[in-house]
Amino acid sequence: MSDYNFAYLDEQTKRMIRRAILKALAVPGYQVPFASREMPMPYGWGTGGVQVSAACLVPEDRLKVIDQGADDTTNAVSIRRFFERTAGVATTGRTAEATLIQTRHRIPEEPLTRDQILVYQVPIPEPLRFLEPRETETRKMHSLEEYGLVHVKLYEDIARHGQIATSYAYPVKVEGRYVMDPSPIPKFDNPKLESAAVQLFGAGREQRIYALPPHCKVVSLDFEDHPFEATKADHACDLCGSGTSYLDEVIVDDAGGRMFVCSDTDYCEGRRDAGHRGRLAAINQEDAA
Amino acid sequence: MIEVSGLCKNFVLHNQGGAVIPVMRDAALSVAPGECVALVGASGAGKSTLMRMVYGNYLADAGVIRVGGVDVAQAEPRAVLALRRATLGYVSQFLRVVPRVPTLDVVAEPLLALGVARDEARDRARDLLARLNIPERLWPLSPTTFSGGEQQRVNIARGFAHAYPALLLDEPTASLDAANREVVLALIDEAKARGAAILGIFHDEAARDRVCDRVVDVTRFMPGLAA
Amino acid sequence: MTPLLQVNGLTKRYGARIGCADVSFDLCPGEVMGIVGESGSGKSTLLNCLAGHLEADSGAVVFNTRADGPRDVRLMAEPERRMLARTDWAFVHQNPRDGLRMGVSAGGNVGERLMAVGARHYGGIRGQALDWLDRVEIAADRIDDRPTAFSGGMQQRLQIARNLVTGPRLVFMDEPTGGLDVSVQARLLDLLRGLVREMGLSAVIVTHDLAVVRLLAHRLMVMKSGHVVEAGLTDQVLDDPQHGYTQLLVSSVLQA
């Protein structure tokens, strides 16, 4: 395999991280501080998620890494390769086959099961940060459940844009207690936060881990007269025809031509394999041929 | 209604070597309901000082100042405030108001402070301002820019807005023309008729002779003479 | 009448220096207490100790709570104290920038306290914000502007609206008219007086402006070197000051 300890981190570090994870699972939505290590990648590339994954991986695991829904972007490829080298675990692109999924900015379309762990890379774990810059104050606000400020942010959205314009990193309240930043996933994914899988959030630079145990209650914050809406582009996927998945808009030429495709590449492929076709699927296949 | 006895007052000037200036010794007077009593005496004899002490504006060093059952000389600030709100009115020579407040509200304010409804308080204020010949176009304006005579009349209207059982008047007819002087004297007569006890300073002797039942010469309360 | 606030022997030291020493007074509903003194006299220290921004060394600050009657605020748990601070209490800072969220619209500033106590209806919150902007004489079409676009006087009025929207019973004010030009001051004084009367507010106002306390405060405390040297009816203290320091203070005012 390699000269590295299994999954790169030494065992003491992994135990430290696991303790943080257990505490995070016991207090859903609460940000647990942990002694984040220097990883062989820059901050912002998923150092928090990688450490959480490293602490969770066992040799039998099958790992999937996605970045913005895709398995083949730089960040996903390099993290997948990192664990192939340092842990020697099997990897996969198929959501259903994976036992541990590390993700950046998306939740897979396919519902996760109780046998899976979803690890999020988190840039800024503090949902109150942009409203209240003082860490001492935000900690106090969490401990005293003073969350009026989060609604001030949503109020500002409506006042300025006529609707809640926050479209990603949309704040949620967990089990009626902690307000949590679900990481920069689109708000379309917020309903999927109530899941059968264990969901772990790792912020490396900010040294915080938080978690959602299976089936815990996650409510997206809103107003009575401006209820939360999980929005997406008003299109069907141009490749697989799905009308219910989250879409990326892709500019295809210099003349303003564009297409909408599933952001979850595995989901899209699975549908096409099953014979579903979208508006531009034929053209796309010709191009490929 | 107003009973003063054994009243003494010294001014102590701490910043001028602690100089003690005795200004009043054993002052005593009483004013019955429906009676108007004038304070007389040379300038500097202590007329205003005595009046201010009755109002609680100056502290007394000794003695009793009983107004409607409250001893102003001993009362807590809160009790003095309650007395001023409901029982003891004061028309001073100077109008002291928050700039920008309309004249109508300045006059209505004593009633509002007593919890009278806004409309009712304003109606009463309109009546008084009209009687005192303040042109209606001035009512929405702040009195701070008015002439001396106008300010004085606004001050009187304010002082008579509520039917205080006891009233202190400091030169109420000064700087008024004959017509307005008549209105003020009529107001004083009406107050007496409803049973108000009035203590006043009137340099205007004719006015004094018309409305006052008695005079009290404060010169005899001057410490120099007593000693 | 049960006083709304009873302060007993409140003392705060900064090391060997005295911030404020052995201050006692009580305040009934609807009363306004003025605290005057020169810079460094301890008046702001006292105000901050009362409001819980500073921890006093000894003494009691007993507030008549709606739920449980008189309670010593200094012995309350922090959540309770903070709850009090955003419901029944208000604090108006001298510099509106300290009391406003400068990056949040006027409506959001006014609505924050409502949302903090659970308001979740956007239309309702906005309606109340509009009502309060009107009461402090800020035009309705400025509701979505940020305070950075407001004049100093408007910012101060916005701060007052933001503080009073939850119907507090006690307001602490630290030089509320400081830094404003005189015409704006007058407008603010008029507004404050009206609000005090209409809402039955009690207030503790710290200022060095004797004209302000004469118009606003029922009672007055004069502070020097951390001690209350004189207290009483406002006009009596100003017109017949007994303590040497008060006499100096009153005689030092420039006549306009």
Tab-separated table of C-alpha atoms in Angstrom, chain C residues 8 43 65-66 116 129 131 199 207 236 253:
chain	number	residue	atom	x	y	z
C	8	ASN	CA	-28.805	49.832	46.217
C	43	LYS	CA	-22.104	58.544	35.090
C	65	THR	CA	-40.127	41.905	36.336
C	66	ARG	CA	-43.473	41.238	34.696
C	116	ALA	CA	-35.674	38.039	18.401
C	129	ALA	CA	-41.516	48.778	11.442
C	131	ASP	CA	-45.548	52.306	12.236
C	199	MET	CA	-45.909	54.704	26.684
C	207	THR	CA	-25.931	63.549	29.889
C	236	GLN	CA	-34.690	72.348	42.398
C	253	VAL	CA	-23.240	76.784	31.609
